[in-house]
Short mmCIF file of C-alpha atoms in Angstrom, two decimals:
data_model
loop_
_atom_site.label_atom_id
_atom_site.label_comp_id
_atom_site.label_asym_id
_atom_site.label_seq_id
_atom_site.Cartn_x
_atom_site.Cartn_y
_atom_site.Cartn_z
CA MET G 300 -28.28 21.52 4.18
CA MET G 301 -25.53 23.16 6.24
CA PRO G 302 -24.08 26.31 4.54
CA LEU G 303 -20.46 26.03 3.36
CA PHE G 304 -19.22 28.61 5.88
CA LYS G 305 -20.84 26.75 8.77
CA LYS G 306 -19.47 23.47 7.42
CA SER G 307 -15.96 24.97 7.47
CA LEU G 308 -16.42 26.19 11.03
CA PHE G 309 -17.79 22.79 12.03
CA ALA G 310 -14.82 20.99 10.44
CA LEU G 311 -12.40 23.40 12.14
CA GLY G 312 -14.12 22.82 15.45
CA MET G 313 -13.88 19.07 15.01
CA LEU G 314 -10.15 19.39 14.28
CA PHE G 315 -9.59 21.43 17.45
CA THR G 316 -11.64 18.91 19.40
CA ALA G 317 -9.55 16.05 18.01
CA SER G 318 -6.36 17.94 18.90
CA ALA G 319 -7.62 18.53 22.41
CA LEU G 320 -8.62 14.91 22.90
CA ALA G 321 -5.43 13.40 21.46
CA GLU G 322 -3.13 12.29 24.24
CA ALA G 323 0.46 13.52 24.06
CA THR G 324 3.22 10.94 23.86
CA HIS G 325 5.02 10.29 27.12
CA TYR G 326 8.61 9.27 26.51
CA PRO G 327 10.14 6.80 26.83
CA LEU G 328 7.62 5.14 24.52
CA THR G 329 7.84 1.37 24.04
CA LEU G 330 6.02 -0.38 21.21
CA ASP G 331 5.77 -4.01 20.20
CA ASN G 332 6.63 -4.09 16.51
CA CYS G 333 6.51 -7.47 14.80
CA GLY G 334 7.54 -9.20 18.01
CA VAL G 335 10.37 -6.75 18.75
CA GLN G 336 10.23 -4.27 21.64
CA VAL G 337 11.24 -0.81 20.38
CA THR G 338 11.79 2.06 22.82
CA PHE G 339 11.93 5.74 21.89
CA ASN G 340 13.35 8.21 24.40
CA LYS G 341 12.27 11.12 22.19
CA ALA G 342 10.82 11.73 18.75
CA PRO G 343 13.31 10.75 16.00
CA GLN G 344 14.96 13.57 14.08
CA ARG G 345 16.71 11.78 11.18
CA VAL G 346 14.46 9.21 9.54
CA VAL G 347 15.08 7.00 6.51
CA ALA G 348 11.83 5.66 5.07
CA LEU G 349 12.36 2.39 3.23
CA GLY G 350 9.38 1.95 0.96
CA GLN G 351 6.77 4.19 -0.60
CA ASN G 352 4.08 3.37 1.95
CA THR G 353 6.27 4.33 4.90
CA ALA G 354 7.30 7.57 3.22
CA GLU G 355 3.76 8.52 2.22
CA ILE G 356 2.35 7.86 5.69
CA MET G 357 5.00 10.14 7.16
CA LEU G 358 4.27 12.81 4.56
CA LEU G 359 0.53 12.57 5.26
CA LEU G 360 1.37 13.09 8.93
CA GLY G 361 3.37 16.21 8.01
CA LEU G 362 6.72 14.75 9.06
CA GLU G 363 8.83 15.64 6.01
CA ASP G 364 11.16 17.79 8.13
CA LYS G 365 12.11 14.66 10.08
CA MET G 366 12.91 12.65 6.93
CA VAL G 367 16.48 12.67 5.61
CA ALA G 368 15.91 10.09 2.86
CA SER G 369 13.59 7.54 1.32
CA ALA G 370 13.92 4.62 -1.10
CA PHE G 371 11.95 2.01 -3.05
CA TRP G 372 9.21 3.77 -5.01
CA PRO G 373 7.24 1.50 -7.40
CA THR G 374 5.12 4.50 -8.44
CA LYS G 375 5.28 8.26 -8.14
CA VAL G 376 4.33 10.01 -4.93
CA LEU G 377 0.70 11.05 -4.43
CA PRO G 378 0.29 14.38 -6.29
CA GLN G 379 -0.88 16.20 -3.14
CA LEU G 380 2.35 15.17 -1.40
CA ALA G 381 4.75 16.12 -4.21
CA ALA G 382 5.84 19.46 -2.73
CA GLN G 383 6.56 17.90 0.68
CA ASN G 384 8.33 14.94 -0.89
CA ALA G 385 10.59 17.23 -2.93
CA LYS G 386 12.29 18.20 0.34
CA VAL G 387 13.36 14.58 0.97
CA ASN G 388 16.38 12.93 -0.64
CA VAL G 389 15.48 9.83 -2.66
CA LEU G 390 18.32 7.29 -2.42
CA THR G 391 16.88 5.15 -5.22
CA VAL G 392 13.47 4.13 -6.53
CA GLU G 393 14.73 0.54 -6.36
CA ILE G 394 16.22 -1.41 -3.43
CA PRO G 395 18.95 0.60 -1.64
CA THR G 396 22.21 -0.63 -0.14
CA LEU G 397 22.84 -0.75 3.59
CA GLU G 398 25.81 1.56 3.10
CA SER G 399 23.68 4.24 1.44
CA ILE G 400 21.20 4.11 4.34
CA ILE G 401 23.82 4.30 7.07
CA ALA G 402 25.48 7.23 5.24
CA GLN G 403 22.37 9.27 6.10
CA GLU G 404 23.20 8.89 9.83
CA PRO G 405 19.62 7.92 10.73
CA ASP G 406 18.27 7.64 14.25
CA PHE G 407 15.21 5.77 12.95
CA VAL G 408 14.65 3.49 9.94
CA ALA G 409 11.09 2.45 9.08
CA ALA G 410 10.39 -0.08 6.35
CA GLN G 411 7.44 -1.23 4.28
CA LEU G 412 8.57 -4.73 3.28
CA PRO G 413 10.61 -7.66 4.65
CA ILE G 414 12.85 -7.51 1.58
CA LEU G 415 13.98 -4.10 2.86
CA LEU G 416 14.28 -4.92 6.56
CA GLY G 417 14.19 -8.20 8.40
CA PRO G 418 16.00 -11.46 9.11
CA ASP G 419 15.91 -12.59 5.45
CA SER G 420 16.50 -9.17 3.90
CA LYS G 421 19.52 -8.70 1.65
CA VAL G 422 19.47 -4.99 2.48
CA ALA G 423 19.41 -4.74 6.27
CA LYS G 424 18.57 -6.50 9.49
CA ARG G 425 17.27 -4.75 12.58
CA GLU G 426 20.53 -5.42 14.41
CA ASP G 427 22.42 -3.48 11.70
CA PHE G 428 20.64 -0.32 12.84
CA ALA G 429 20.69 -1.19 16.53
CA ALA G 430 24.50 -1.31 16.19
CA ILE G 431 24.57 2.38 15.20
CA GLY G 432 22.00 3.41 17.79
CA ALA G 433 19.06 3.68 15.41
CA ASN G 434 15.61 2.28 16.08
CA SER G 435 13.84 0.32 13.37
CA TYR G 436 10.20 -0.37 12.49
CA LEU G 437 8.57 -2.79 10.04
CA SER G 438 5.04 -2.43 8.69
CA PRO G 439 2.69 -4.57 10.86
CA GLY G 440 0.76 -5.54 7.73
CA VAL G 441 3.64 -7.57 6.33
CA CYS G 442 4.48 -9.11 9.69
CA ALA G 443 1.07 -10.79 9.63
CA THR G 444 2.01 -13.01 6.69
CA GLN G 445 2.97 -16.64 7.35
CA GLN G 446 6.43 -17.69 6.25
CA ASP G 447 5.35 -21.19 5.25
CA ASN G 448 5.66 -21.28 1.50
CA GLY G 449 9.32 -20.53 0.78
CA ASP G 450 8.43 -17.05 -0.53
CA ILE G 451 9.92 -14.03 1.25
CA TYR G 452 6.51 -12.31 0.98
CA GLY G 453 4.83 -15.26 2.71
CA SER G 454 1.15 -16.15 2.60
CA ARG G 455 -2.08 -15.04 4.26
CA HIS G 456 -4.64 -17.48 5.62
CA THR G 457 -7.20 -14.73 6.20
CA LEU G 458 -8.11 -11.70 4.10
CA TRP G 459 -6.00 -8.59 4.68
CA ASN G 460 -7.88 -5.61 6.04
CA PRO G 461 -6.82 -2.04 6.88
CA SER G 462 -6.73 -2.57 10.67
CA LEU G 463 -2.98 -3.21 10.61
CA LEU G 464 -2.49 -0.21 8.32
CA TYR G 465 -4.35 1.92 10.85
CA LYS G 466 -2.11 0.51 13.57
CA GLU G 467 0.92 1.57 11.55
CA ILE G 468 -0.42 5.11 11.18
CA ASP G 469 -1.22 5.20 14.90
CA ASP G 470 2.22 3.86 15.87
CA LEU G 471 4.06 6.42 13.74
CA ALA G 472 1.82 9.21 15.06
CA LYS G 473 2.69 8.19 18.63
CA ILE G 474 6.41 7.90 17.88
CA PHE G 475 6.45 11.49 16.60
CA ASP G 476 3.84 12.85 19.04
CA VAL G 477 1.36 13.87 16.33
CA GLN G 478 -1.60 11.76 17.48
CA ALA G 479 -4.26 14.27 16.38
CA ARG G 480 -2.97 14.06 12.81
CA GLY G 481 -2.94 10.28 13.00
CA ASP G 482 -6.48 10.11 14.37
CA ALA G 483 -7.77 12.46 11.64
CA LEU G 484 -6.05 10.46 8.89
CA ILE G 485 -7.44 7.15 10.14
CA ALA G 486 -10.95 8.63 10.43
CA GLN G 487 -10.75 9.91 6.84
CA PHE G 488 -9.67 6.51 5.52
CA LYS G 489 -12.45 4.72 7.40
CA GLN G 490 -15.04 7.08 5.93
CA ARG G 491 -13.78 6.46 2.39
CA GLU G 492 -13.70 2.72 2.97
CA GLU G 493 -17.29 2.74 4.23
CA ALA G 494 -18.46 4.84 1.26
CA LEU G 495 -17.06 2.31 -1.20
CA ARG G 496 -18.53 -0.66 0.63
CA LYS G 497 -21.92 1.06 0.69
CA GLN G 498 -21.75 1.92 -3.03
CA PHE G 499 -21.14 -1.70 -4.01
CA SER G 500 -23.24 -3.38 -1.32
CA HIS G 501 -26.28 -3.65 -3.59
CA GLY G 502 -24.42 -5.21 -6.51
CA LYS G 503 -25.54 -8.70 -7.49
CA LYS G 504 -22.70 -9.68 -9.80
CA ASN G 505 -20.07 -10.92 -7.28
CA LEU G 506 -17.41 -10.14 -9.86
CA SER G 507 -14.23 -12.22 -9.94
CA PHE G 508 -10.97 -10.28 -10.33
CA VAL G 509 -7.40 -11.02 -11.37
CA PHE G 510 -4.90 -8.35 -10.30
CA TRP G 511 -1.81 -8.45 -12.55
CA PHE G 512 1.17 -6.65 -11.03
CA SER G 513 3.85 -7.35 -13.66
CA SER G 514 5.88 -9.93 -15.57
CA ALA G 515 9.52 -10.06 -16.64
CA SER G 516 8.37 -10.83 -20.20
CA PRO G 517 5.19 -11.97 -22.02
CA SER G 518 6.39 -15.58 -21.84
CA ALA G 519 7.23 -15.41 -18.12
CA ASP G 520 4.87 -16.22 -15.27
CA ALA G 521 2.84 -13.26 -14.07
CA TYR G 522 3.03 -11.81 -10.57
CA VAL G 523 -0.58 -11.56 -9.41
CA GLY G 524 -2.27 -10.59 -6.18
CA GLY G 525 -3.09 -13.55 -3.94
CA LYS G 526 -6.53 -14.51 -2.66
CA ASN G 527 -6.08 -12.85 0.75
CA SER G 528 -3.76 -10.02 -0.29
CA ALA G 529 -4.54 -6.31 -0.52
CA SER G 530 -5.86 -7.07 -4.02
CA GLY G 531 -8.27 -9.63 -2.54
CA TYR G 532 -9.41 -6.97 -0.10
CA ILE G 533 -10.14 -4.55 -2.95
CA ALA G 534 -12.21 -7.22 -4.71
CA ASN G 535 -14.12 -7.86 -1.48
CA LEU G 536 -14.64 -4.14 -0.82
CA LEU G 537 -16.18 -3.81 -4.29
CA GLY G 538 -18.59 -6.67 -3.70
CA GLY G 539 -16.59 -9.36 -5.49
CA HIS G 540 -13.78 -11.83 -4.92
CA SER G 541 -10.36 -12.79 -6.20
CA ALA G 542 -10.33 -15.36 -9.00
CA VAL G 543 -6.87 -16.41 -7.77
CA THR G 544 -7.22 -19.03 -5.04
CA SER G 545 -3.59 -19.14 -3.84
CA GLU G 546 -2.98 -17.86 -0.31
CA SER G 547 0.52 -16.70 -1.29
CA GLU G 548 0.89 -12.96 -1.05
CA TRP G 549 2.36 -12.77 -4.56
CA PRO G 550 1.85 -16.05 -6.45
CA THR G 551 3.38 -16.36 -9.91
CA LEU G 552 1.04 -17.96 -12.45
CA GLY G 553 1.46 -19.05 -16.03
CA TRP G 554 -1.11 -17.70 -18.47
CA GLU G 555 -2.75 -21.10 -18.86
CA SER G 556 -3.56 -21.00 -15.15
CA ILE G 557 -4.81 -17.42 -15.36
CA ILE G 558 -7.01 -18.29 -18.34
CA ALA G 559 -8.46 -21.16 -16.31
CA THR G 560 -9.68 -18.69 -13.65
CA ASN G 561 -11.79 -16.93 -16.33
CA PRO G 562 -12.10 -13.65 -14.39
CA ASP G 563 -14.87 -11.12 -14.93
CA VAL G 564 -12.40 -8.24 -14.58
CA ILE G 565 -8.64 -7.98 -15.13
CA VAL G 566 -6.94 -5.23 -13.16
CA VAL G 567 -3.54 -4.25 -14.54
CA SER G 568 -1.05 -2.24 -12.55
CA SER G 569 0.56 1.00 -13.61
CA LEU G 570 4.16 1.21 -12.38
CA ASP G 571 6.69 4.00 -12.78
CA ARG G 572 9.80 2.00 -11.92
CA ASN G 573 10.44 0.72 -15.50
CA ARG G 574 12.23 -2.42 -14.38
CA TRP G 575 10.44 -4.49 -17.04
CA ALA G 576 8.55 -3.51 -20.20
CA LEU G 577 5.38 -5.01 -18.72
CA ASP G 578 5.56 -2.64 -15.74
CA ASN G 579 3.77 -0.31 -18.14
CA ALA G 580 -0.05 -0.62 -18.08
CA GLU G 581 -0.36 0.03 -21.82
CA GLU G 582 2.07 -2.81 -22.56
CA LYS G 583 0.02 -5.15 -20.40
CA ILE G 584 -3.19 -4.22 -22.20
CA LYS G 585 -1.48 -4.63 -25.57
CA PHE G 586 -0.41 -8.16 -24.58
CA LEU G 587 -3.88 -9.07 -23.29
CA LYS G 588 -5.49 -8.00 -26.56
CA SER G 589 -2.89 -9.48 -28.94
CA ASP G 590 -1.96 -12.84 -27.42
CA PRO G 591 -3.88 -15.55 -29.34
CA ALA G 592 -5.02 -17.39 -26.20
CA VAL G 593 -5.34 -14.61 -23.62
CA SER G 594 -7.30 -12.38 -26.00
CA GLN G 595 -10.09 -14.97 -26.00
CA LEU G 596 -10.90 -14.40 -22.35
CA GLU G 597 -14.39 -12.94 -21.94
CA ALA G 598 -13.00 -10.12 -19.78
CA VAL G 599 -10.67 -9.10 -22.61
CA LYS G 600 -13.29 -9.44 -25.37
CA LYS G 601 -15.78 -7.36 -23.34
CA GLY G 602 -13.18 -4.71 -22.48
CA HIS G 603 -13.40 -5.42 -18.77
CA ILE G 604 -9.79 -4.35 -18.22
CA VAL G 605 -9.12 -1.60 -15.69
CA VAL G 606 -5.92 0.16 -14.66
CA MET G 607 -4.80 0.68 -11.09
CA ASP G 608 -1.76 2.18 -9.40
CA GLY G 609 0.63 -0.73 -8.80
CA GLN G 610 1.49 0.32 -5.27
CA ALA G 611 -2.18 -0.21 -4.37
CA MET G 612 -1.66 -3.96 -4.80
CA ASN G 613 0.68 -3.84 -1.81
CA PRO G 614 -0.99 -3.60 1.63
CA THR G 615 -0.51 0.16 1.94
CA ILE G 616 -2.37 3.45 2.15
CA ARG G 617 -2.52 3.27 -1.65
CA THR G 618 -4.80 0.22 -1.45
CA LEU G 619 -7.82 2.41 -0.74
CA TYR G 620 -6.84 4.84 -3.50
CA GLY G 621 -6.57 1.85 -5.84
CA ALA G 622 -9.98 0.59 -4.80
CA GLU G 623 -11.41 4.02 -5.64
CA GLN G 624 -9.68 3.93 -9.04
CA VAL G 625 -11.14 0.53 -9.84
CA ALA G 626 -14.58 1.55 -8.53
CA ALA G 627 -14.73 4.56 -10.86
CA GLN G 628 -13.87 2.41 -13.89
CA LEU G 629 -16.34 -0.32 -12.92
CA GLU G 630 -19.00 2.36 -12.69
CA LYS G 631 -18.21 3.54 -16.23
CA LEU G 632 -18.42 -0.08 -17.44
CA GLY G 633 -21.78 -0.52 -15.69
CA LEU G 634 -20.35 -3.20 -13.43
CA ASP G 635 -21.20 -1.52 -10.15
CA LYS G 636 -24.85 -2.64 -10.09
#
């Protein structure tokens, strides 16, 4: 086994090697982003990050000094990023107004979701920022959805995977000329992904999962992760599958329909936004155990209910963290074999 000191030197050497191999950005840089050509003459200096994923990627890349504001935070920032994030103004944890964004005088606006930026967004369209001389960027992962079901989130005909997330990290690293950091972050995520897949590759259960994001009330339909969403990817990564068969990114299902899926595991989200009472994981679990019909599900009776960060159900960097959360709880339940 390599001694700790030598391991540290080896890791440091690898970092220097990665830095040496990473190619510097040559401006002007032109990228194709969701079918839009975006050209950067230099690295942006005043960035507004619309969405937790966008903000956390930038923080992981060490770009907090370039960020003037962020918005739309379903959950709290990753603990290891809290000090960096404290330097950035949060406009709102909900959906911001166009006026509040423009007031920051941004030269670049990057967004996580089409509800925050795009042709059908009630917040902003790309031309709104082009008019003030600011570039814009939308997460490639959400551009891959098909707008064929009347839902702004669209649907996926194939299972989401992190390749588009890695493209997003790589794009942002190139835009800000920090490719070595981007390469290292992507490599770390791939290693963690492979470790999880290996851990659950020998399981024989092929567990079925329902991922419950939230509901406006116990009597309302539940927002659940679709078959091919980031939630479906987590199920697949852990050797199982989604019990929800809809290709919609965020289908809403009544509890009769959810009961009919009879999942092996129910994953409930933990959200910090407090928009609805059922954003709270404990409130979800209380409902599952007290509702006369839902409480009869085998997953509920056996205690196969696990809690996951709600942001992980979106196709984001948090998806892998969420998969690790679920994996640890499955292991405790003896469901990883």
